[in-house]
PDB file of C-alpha atoms in Angstrom:
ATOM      1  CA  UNK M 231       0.000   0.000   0.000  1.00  0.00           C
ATOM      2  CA  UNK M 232       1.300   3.044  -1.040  1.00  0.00           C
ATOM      3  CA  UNK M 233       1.354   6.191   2.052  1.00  0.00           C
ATOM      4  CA  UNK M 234      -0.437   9.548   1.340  1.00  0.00           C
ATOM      5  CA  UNK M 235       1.000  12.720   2.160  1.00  0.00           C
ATOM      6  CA  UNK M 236      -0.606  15.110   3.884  1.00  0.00           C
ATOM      7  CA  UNK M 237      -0.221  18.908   5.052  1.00  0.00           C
ATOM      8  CA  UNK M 238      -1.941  21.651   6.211  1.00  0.00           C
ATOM      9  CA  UNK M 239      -2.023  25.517   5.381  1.00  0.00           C
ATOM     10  CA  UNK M 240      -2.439  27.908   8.497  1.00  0.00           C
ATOM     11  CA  UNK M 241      -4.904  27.818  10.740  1.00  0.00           C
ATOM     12  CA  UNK M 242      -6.846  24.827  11.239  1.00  0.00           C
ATOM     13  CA  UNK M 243      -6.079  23.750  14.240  1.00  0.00           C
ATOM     14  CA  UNK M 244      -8.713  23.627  17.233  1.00  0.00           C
ATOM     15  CA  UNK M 245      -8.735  26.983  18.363  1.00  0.00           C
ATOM     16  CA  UNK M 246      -6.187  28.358  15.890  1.00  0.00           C
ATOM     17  CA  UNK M 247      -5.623  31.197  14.552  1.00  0.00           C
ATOM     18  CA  UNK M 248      -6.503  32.423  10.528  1.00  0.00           C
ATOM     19  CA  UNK M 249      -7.544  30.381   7.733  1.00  0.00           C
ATOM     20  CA  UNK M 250      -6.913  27.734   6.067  1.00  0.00           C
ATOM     21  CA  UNK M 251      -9.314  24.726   6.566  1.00  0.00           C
ATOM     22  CA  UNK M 252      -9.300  20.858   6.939  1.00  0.00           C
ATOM     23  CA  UNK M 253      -5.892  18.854   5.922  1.00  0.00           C
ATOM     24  CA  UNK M 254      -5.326  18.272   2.096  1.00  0.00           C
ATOM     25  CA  UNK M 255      -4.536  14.980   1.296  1.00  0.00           C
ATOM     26  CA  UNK M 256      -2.056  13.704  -1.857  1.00  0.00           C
ATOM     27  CA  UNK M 257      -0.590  10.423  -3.007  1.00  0.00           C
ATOM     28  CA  UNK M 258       2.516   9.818  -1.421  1.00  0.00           C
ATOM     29  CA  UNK M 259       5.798   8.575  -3.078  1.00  0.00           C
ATOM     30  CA  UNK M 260       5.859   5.301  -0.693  1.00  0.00           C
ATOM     31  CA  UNK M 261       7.686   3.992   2.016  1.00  0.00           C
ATOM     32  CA  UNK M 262      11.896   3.088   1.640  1.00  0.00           C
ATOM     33  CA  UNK M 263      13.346   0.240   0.376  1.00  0.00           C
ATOM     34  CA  UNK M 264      13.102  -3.042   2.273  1.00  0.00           C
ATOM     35  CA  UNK M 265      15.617  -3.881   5.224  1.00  0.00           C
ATOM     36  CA  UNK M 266      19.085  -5.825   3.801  1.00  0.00           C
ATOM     37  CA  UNK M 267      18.261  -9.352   4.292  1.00  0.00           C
ATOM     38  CA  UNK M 268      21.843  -9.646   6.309  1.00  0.00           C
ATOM     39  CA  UNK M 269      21.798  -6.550   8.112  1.00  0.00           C
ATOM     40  CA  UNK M 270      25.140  -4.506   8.956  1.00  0.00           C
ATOM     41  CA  UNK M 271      26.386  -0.985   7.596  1.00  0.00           C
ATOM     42  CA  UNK M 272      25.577   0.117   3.693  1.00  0.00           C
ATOM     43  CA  UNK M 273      26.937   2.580   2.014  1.00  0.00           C
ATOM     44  CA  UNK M 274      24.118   4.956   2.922  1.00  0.00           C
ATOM     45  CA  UNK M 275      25.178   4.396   6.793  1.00  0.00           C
ATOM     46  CA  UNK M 276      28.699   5.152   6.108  1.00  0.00           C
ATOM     47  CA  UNK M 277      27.767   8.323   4.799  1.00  0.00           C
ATOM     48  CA  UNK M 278      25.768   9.097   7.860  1.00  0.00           C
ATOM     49  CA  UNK M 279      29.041   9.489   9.665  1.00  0.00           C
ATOM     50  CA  UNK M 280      26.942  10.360  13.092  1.00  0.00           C
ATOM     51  CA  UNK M 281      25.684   6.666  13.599  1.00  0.00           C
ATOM     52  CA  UNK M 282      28.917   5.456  14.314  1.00  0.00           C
ATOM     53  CA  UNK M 283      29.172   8.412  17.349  1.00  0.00           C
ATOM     54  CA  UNK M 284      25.814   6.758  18.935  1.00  0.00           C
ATOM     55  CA  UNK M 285      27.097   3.334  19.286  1.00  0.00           C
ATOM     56  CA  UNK M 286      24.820   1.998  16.044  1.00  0.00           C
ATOM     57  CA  UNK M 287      25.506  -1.821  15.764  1.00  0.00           C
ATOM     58  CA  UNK M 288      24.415  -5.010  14.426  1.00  0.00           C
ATOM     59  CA  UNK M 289      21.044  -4.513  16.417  1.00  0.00           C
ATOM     60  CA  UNK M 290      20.433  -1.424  15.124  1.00  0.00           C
ATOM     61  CA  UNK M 291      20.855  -2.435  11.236  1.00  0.00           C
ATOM     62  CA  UNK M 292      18.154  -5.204  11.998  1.00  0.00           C
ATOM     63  CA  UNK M 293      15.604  -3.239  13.239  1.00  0.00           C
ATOM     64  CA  UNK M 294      12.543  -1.416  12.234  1.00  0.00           C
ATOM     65  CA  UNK M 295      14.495   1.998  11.674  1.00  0.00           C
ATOM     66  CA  UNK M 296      11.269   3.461  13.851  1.00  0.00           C
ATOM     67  CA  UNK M 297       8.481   2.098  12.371  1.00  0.00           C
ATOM     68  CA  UNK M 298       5.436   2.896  13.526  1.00  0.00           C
ATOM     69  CA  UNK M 299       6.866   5.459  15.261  1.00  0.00           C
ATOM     70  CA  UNK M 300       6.133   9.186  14.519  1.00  0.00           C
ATOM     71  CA  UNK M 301       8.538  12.098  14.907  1.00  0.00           C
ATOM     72  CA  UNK M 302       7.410  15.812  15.313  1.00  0.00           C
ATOM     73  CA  UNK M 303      10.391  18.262  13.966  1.00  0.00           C
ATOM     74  CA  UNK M 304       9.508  21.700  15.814  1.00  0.00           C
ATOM     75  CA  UNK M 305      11.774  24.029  13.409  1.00  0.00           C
ATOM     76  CA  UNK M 306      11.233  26.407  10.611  1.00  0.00           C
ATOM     77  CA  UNK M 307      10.153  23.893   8.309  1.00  0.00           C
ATOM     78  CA  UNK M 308      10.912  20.875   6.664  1.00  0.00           C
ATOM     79  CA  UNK M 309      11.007  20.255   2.672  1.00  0.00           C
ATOM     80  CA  UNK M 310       9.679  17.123   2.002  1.00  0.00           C
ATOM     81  CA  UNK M 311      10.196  17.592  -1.560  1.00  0.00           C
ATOM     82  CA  UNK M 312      13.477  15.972  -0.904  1.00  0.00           C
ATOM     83  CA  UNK M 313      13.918  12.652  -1.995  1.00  0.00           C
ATOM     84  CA  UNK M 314      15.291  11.235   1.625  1.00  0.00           C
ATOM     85  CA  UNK M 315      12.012  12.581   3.376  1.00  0.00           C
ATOM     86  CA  UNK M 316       9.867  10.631   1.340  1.00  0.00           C
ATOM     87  CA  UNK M 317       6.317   8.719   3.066  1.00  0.00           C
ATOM     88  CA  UNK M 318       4.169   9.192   5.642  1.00  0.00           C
ATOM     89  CA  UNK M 319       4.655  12.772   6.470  1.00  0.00           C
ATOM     90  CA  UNK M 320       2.491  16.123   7.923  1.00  0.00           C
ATOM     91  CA  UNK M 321       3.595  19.908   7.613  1.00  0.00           C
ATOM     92  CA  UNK M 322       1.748  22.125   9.560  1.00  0.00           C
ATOM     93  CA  UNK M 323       1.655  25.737   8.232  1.00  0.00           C
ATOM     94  CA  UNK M 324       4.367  25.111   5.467  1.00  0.00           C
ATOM     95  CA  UNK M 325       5.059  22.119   4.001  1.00  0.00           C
ATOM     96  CA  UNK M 326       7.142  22.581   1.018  1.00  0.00           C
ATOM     97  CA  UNK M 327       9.908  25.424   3.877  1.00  0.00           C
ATOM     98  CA  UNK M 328      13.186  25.673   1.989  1.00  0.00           C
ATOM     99  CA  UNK M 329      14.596  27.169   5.280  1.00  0.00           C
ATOM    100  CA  UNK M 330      18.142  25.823   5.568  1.00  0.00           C
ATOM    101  CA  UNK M 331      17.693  24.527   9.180  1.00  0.00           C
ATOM    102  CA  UNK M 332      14.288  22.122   9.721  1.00  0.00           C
ATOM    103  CA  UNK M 333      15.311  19.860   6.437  1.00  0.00           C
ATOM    104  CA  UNK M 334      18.332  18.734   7.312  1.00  0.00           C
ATOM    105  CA  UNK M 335      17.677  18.453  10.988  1.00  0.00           C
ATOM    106  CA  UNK M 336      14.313  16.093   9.881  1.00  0.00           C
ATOM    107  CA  UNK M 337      17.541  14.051   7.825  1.00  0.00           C
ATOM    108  CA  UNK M 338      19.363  13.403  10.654  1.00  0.00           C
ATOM    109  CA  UNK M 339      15.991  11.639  12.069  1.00  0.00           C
ATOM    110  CA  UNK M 340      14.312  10.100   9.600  1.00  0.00           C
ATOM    111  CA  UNK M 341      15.971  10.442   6.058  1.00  0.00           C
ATOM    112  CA  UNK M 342      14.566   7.005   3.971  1.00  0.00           C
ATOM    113  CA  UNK M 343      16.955   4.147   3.511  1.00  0.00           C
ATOM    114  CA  UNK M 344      16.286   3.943  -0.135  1.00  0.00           C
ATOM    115  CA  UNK M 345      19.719   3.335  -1.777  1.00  0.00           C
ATOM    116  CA  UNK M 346      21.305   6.491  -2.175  1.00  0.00           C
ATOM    117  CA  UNK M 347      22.592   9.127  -0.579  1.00  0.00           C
ATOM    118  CA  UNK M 348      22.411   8.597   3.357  1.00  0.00           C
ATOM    119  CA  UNK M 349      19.448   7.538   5.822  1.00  0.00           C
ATOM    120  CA  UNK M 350      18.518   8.559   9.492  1.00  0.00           C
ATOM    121  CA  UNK M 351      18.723   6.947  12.515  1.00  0.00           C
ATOM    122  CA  UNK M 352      15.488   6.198  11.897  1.00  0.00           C
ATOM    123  CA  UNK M 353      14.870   5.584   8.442  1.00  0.00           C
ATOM    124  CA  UNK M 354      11.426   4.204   8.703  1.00  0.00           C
ATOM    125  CA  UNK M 355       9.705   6.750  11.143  1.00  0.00           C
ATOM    126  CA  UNK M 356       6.739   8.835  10.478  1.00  0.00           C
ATOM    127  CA  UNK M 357       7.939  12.611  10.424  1.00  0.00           C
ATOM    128  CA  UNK M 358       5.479  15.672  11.025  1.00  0.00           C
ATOM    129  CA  UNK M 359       6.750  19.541  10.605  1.00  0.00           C
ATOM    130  CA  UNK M 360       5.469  22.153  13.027  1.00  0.00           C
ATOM    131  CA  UNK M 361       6.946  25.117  11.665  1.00  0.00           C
ATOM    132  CA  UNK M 362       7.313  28.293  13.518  1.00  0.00           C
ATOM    133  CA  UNK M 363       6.066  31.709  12.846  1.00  0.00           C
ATOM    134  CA  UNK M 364       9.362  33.536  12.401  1.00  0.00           C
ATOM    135  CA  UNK M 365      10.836  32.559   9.392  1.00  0.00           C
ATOM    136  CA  UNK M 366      10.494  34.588   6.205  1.00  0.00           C
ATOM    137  CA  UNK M 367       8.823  31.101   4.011  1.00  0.00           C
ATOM    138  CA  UNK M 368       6.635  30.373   7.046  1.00  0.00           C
ATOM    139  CA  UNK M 369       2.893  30.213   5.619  1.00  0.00           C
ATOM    140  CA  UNK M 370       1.693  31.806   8.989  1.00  0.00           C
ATOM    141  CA  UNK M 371      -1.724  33.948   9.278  1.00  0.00           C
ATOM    142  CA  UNK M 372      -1.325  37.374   9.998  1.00  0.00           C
ATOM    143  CA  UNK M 373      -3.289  36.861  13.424  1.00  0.00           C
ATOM    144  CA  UNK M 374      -1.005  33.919  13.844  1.00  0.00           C
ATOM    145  CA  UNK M 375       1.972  36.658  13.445  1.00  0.00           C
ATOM    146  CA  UNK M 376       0.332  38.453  15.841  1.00  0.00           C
ATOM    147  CA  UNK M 377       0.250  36.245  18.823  1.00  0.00           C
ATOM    148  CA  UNK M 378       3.618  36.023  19.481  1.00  0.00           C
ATOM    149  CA  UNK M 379       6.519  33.744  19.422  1.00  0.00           C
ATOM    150  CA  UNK M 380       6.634  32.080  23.102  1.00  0.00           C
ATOM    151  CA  UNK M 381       2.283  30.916  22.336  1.00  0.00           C
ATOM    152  CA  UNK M 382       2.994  29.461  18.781  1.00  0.00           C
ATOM    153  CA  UNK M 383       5.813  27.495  20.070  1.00  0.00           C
ATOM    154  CA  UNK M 384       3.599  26.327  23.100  1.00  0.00           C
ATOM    155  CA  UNK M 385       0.905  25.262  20.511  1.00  0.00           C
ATOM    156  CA  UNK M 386       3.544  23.606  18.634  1.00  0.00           C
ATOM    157  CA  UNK M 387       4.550  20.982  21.486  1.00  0.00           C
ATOM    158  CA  UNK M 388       0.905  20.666  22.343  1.00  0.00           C
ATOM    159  CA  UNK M 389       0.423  19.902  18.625  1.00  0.00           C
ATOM    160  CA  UNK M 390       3.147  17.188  19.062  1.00  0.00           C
ATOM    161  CA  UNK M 391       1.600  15.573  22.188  1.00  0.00           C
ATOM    162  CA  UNK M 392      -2.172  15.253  20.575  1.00  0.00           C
ATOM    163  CA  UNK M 393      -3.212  17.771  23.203  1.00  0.00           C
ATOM    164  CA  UNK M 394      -6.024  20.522  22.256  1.00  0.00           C
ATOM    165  CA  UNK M 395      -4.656  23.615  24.516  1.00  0.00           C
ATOM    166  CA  UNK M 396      -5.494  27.469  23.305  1.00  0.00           C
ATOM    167  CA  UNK M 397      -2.173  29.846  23.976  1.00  0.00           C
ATOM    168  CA  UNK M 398      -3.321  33.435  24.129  1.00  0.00           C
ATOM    169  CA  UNK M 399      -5.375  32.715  20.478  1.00  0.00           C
ATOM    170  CA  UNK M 400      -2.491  30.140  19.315  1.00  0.00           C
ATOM    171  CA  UNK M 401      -4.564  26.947  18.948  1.00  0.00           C
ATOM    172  CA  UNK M 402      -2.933  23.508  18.695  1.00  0.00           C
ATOM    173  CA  UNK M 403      -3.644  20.834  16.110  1.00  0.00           C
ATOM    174  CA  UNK M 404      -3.934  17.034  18.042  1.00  0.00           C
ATOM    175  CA  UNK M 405      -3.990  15.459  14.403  1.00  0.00           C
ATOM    176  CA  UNK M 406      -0.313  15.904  14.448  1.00  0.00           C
ATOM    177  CA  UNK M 407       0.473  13.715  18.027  1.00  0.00           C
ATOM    178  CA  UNK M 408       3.577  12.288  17.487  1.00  0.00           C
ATOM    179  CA  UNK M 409       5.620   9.821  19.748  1.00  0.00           C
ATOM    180  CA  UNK M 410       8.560  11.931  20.108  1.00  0.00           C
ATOM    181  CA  UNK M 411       9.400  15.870  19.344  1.00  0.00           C
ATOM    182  CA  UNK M 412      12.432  17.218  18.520  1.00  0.00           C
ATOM    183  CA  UNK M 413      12.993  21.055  19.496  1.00  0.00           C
ATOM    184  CA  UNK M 414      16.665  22.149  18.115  1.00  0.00           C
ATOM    185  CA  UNK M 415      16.204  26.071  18.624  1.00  0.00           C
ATOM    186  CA  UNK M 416      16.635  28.630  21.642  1.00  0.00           C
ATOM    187  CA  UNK M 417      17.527  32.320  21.948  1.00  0.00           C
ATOM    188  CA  UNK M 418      18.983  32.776  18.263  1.00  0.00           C
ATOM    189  CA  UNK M 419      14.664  32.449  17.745  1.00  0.00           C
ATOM    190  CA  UNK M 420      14.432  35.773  18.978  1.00  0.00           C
ATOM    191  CA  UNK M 421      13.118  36.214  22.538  1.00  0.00           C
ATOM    192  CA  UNK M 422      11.975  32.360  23.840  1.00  0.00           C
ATOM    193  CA  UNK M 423      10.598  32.297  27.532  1.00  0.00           C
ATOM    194  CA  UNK M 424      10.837  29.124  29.020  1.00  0.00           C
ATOM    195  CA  UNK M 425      10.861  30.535  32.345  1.00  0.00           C
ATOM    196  CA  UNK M 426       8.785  29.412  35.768  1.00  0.00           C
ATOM    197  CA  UNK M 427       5.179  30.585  34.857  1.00  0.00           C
ATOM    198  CA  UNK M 428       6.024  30.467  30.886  1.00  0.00           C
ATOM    199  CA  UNK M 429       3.529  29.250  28.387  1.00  0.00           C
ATOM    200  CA  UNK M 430       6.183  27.026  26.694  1.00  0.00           C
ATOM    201  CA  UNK M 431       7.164  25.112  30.163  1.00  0.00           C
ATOM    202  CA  UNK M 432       3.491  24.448  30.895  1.00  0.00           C
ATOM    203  CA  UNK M 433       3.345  22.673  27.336  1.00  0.00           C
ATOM    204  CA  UNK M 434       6.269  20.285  27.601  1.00  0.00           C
ATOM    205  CA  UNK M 435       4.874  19.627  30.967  1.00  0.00           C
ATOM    206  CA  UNK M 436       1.398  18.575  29.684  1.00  0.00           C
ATOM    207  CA  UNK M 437       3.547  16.835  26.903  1.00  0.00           C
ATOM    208  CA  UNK M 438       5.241  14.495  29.499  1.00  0.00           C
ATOM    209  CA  UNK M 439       1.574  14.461  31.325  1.00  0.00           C
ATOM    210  CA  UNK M 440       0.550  12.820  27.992  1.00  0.00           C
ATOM    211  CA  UNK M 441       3.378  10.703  28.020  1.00  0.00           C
ATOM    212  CA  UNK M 442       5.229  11.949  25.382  1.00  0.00           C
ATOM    213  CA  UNK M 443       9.613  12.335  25.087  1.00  0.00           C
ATOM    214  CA  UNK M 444      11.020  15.696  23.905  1.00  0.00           C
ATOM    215  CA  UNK M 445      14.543  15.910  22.603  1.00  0.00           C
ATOM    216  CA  UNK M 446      15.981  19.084  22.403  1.00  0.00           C
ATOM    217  CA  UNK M 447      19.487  20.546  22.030  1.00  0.00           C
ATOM    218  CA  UNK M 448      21.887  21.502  24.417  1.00  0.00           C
ATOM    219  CA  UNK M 449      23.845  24.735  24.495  1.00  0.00           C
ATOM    220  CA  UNK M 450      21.538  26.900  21.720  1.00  0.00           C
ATOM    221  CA  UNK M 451      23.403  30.752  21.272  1.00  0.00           C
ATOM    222  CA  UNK M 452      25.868  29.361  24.398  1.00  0.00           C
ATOM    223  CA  UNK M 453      23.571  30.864  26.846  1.00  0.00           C
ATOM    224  CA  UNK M 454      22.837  28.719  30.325  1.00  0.00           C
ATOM    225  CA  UNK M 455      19.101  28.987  32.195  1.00  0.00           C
ATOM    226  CA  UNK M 456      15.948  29.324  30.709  1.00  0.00           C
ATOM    227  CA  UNK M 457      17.120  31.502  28.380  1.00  0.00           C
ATOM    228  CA  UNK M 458      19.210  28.352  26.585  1.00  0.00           C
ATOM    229  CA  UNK M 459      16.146  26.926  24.928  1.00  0.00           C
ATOM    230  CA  UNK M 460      14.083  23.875  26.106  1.00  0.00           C
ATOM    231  CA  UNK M 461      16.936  21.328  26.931  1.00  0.00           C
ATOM    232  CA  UNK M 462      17.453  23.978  30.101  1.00  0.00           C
ATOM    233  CA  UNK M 463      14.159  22.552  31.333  1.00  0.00           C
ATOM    234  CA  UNK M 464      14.812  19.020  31.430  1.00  0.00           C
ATOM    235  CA  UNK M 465      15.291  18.129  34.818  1.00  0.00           C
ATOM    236  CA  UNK M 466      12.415  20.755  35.953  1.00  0.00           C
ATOM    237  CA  UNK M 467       9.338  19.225  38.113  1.00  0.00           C
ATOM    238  CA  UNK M 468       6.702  18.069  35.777  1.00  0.00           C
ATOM    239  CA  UNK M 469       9.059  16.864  32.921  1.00  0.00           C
ATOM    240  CA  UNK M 470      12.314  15.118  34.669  1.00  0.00           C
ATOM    241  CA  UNK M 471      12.238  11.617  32.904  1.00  0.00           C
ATOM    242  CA  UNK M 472      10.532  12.751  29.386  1.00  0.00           C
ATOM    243  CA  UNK M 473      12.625  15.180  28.186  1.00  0.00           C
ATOM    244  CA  UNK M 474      16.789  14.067  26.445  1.00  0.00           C
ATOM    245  CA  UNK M 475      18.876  16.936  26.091  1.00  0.00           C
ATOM    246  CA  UNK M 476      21.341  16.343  23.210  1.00  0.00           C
ATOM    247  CA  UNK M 477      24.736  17.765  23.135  1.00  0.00           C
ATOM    248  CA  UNK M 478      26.795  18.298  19.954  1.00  0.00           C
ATOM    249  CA  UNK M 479      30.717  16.279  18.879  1.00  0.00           C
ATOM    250  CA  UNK M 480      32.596  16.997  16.072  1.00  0.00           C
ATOM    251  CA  UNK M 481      33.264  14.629  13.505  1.00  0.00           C
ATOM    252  CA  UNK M 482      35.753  12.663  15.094  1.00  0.00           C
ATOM    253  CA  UNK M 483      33.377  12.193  18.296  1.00  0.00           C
ATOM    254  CA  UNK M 484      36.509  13.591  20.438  1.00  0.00           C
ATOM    255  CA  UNK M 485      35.575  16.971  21.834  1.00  0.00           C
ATOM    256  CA  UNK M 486      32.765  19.532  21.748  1.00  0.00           C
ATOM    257  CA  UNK M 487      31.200  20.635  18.617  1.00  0.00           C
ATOM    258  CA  UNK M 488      32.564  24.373  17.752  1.00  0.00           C
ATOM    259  CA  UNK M 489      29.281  25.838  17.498  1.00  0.00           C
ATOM    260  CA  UNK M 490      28.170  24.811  20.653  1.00  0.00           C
TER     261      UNK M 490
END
């Protein structure tokens, strides 16, 4: 059976903010290629020269490569024109971003094994794209402009977690409940409160309520505290045991990454 693709334009969501409508729905390109029949490491996963830096091993090329599983990529977008990013997949507010940050990050987690190029760790996953409001390709309302950076964000996670929450006029969309959610961003955003009292802290806490686990990088614009983006958060009451907070190697896997 081939997978559909689907997306939505702005708005939508329950409670949300301008128009828009109901998902549009489109035949999909289909799911990767089949799993080696005597699994080990491909040329694809030797040019995914990160898998070697998380321990991948015989186990890992004879598994599902996330099946089943569904991935949210908070970020400014994710094109899924791309022939890695190929399947089951939602955007919400922009679907087709050309942003140079969301795509590749959404390759790193789920890029198809397919025979070319390289895959992601996991090559079989469902991905869905919450974009955020503040890029220039973002396919945002105006009243979605309008409500602020900290409440779209806040919608986003709840969006991730299948939750139906209202942030001052940002509505969520539970359609796009994901397993996991991935939030690689922080202060160079603009102004992100994750704070005590913060709109953003009170959805990753309903996230974890809901059972979900948020992944989020460590050390965003070098800046420590609440002001470092979510993976400052992790070990807060109310989401200690949900959240992984990912630093960043370089190549060789032998010292801190140079952007931090």
């Amino acid at each position: 059976m081939r997978r559909r693709r689907r997306w939505w334009g702005s708005g939508g969501g329950s409670g949300g903010g301008g128009g828009g409508g109901g998902p549009v729905v489109g035949p999909g390109p289909g799911p990767g290629v089949p799993l080696d029949p005597t699994p080990g490491p491909t040329r694809e996963s030797r040019s995914s020269n990160f898998l070697p830096l998380i321990g991948a091993g015989t186990r890992y090329y004879g598994s599902s490569g996330g099946a089943g599983r569904t991935v949210a990529v908070i970020d400014d977008g994710v094109d899924f024109r791309h022939s890695d990013l190929v399947g089951e997949q939602w955007a919400y507010r922009d679907a087709f971003n050309p942003e140079v940050h969301g795509t590749p990050v959404a390759g790193v987690i789920g890029a198809r094994r397919n025979g070319r190029g390289m895959h992601g760790v996991a090559w079989n996953a469902n991905l869905v794209s919450l974009a955020n409001c503040f890029t220039r390709n973002s396919n945002c309302s105006a009243t979605e402009r309008r409500l602020g950076q900290n409440n779209v964000l806040a919608s986003d996670i709840a969006s991730a977690a299948g939750l139906s929450r209202n942030y001052g006029g940002a509505g969520s969309n539970p359609e796009a409940s994901s397993h996991i959610m991935n939030m690689s961003w922080g202060p160079t955003l603009g102004y992100v409160d994750i704070g005590t009292g913060s709109q953003i802290l009170s959805a990753m806490r309903d996230a974890a309520a809901a059972g979900r686990v948020m992944v989020a990088a460590l050390g965003n614009g070098g800046l420590p505290g609440p002001e470092g983006g979510p993976a400052s958060v992790m070990a807060f009451s109310g989401i200690a045991g949900s959240g992984i907070a990912v630093g960043a190697l370089n190549s060789a896997g032998n010292r801190r990454a140079s952007f931090r």
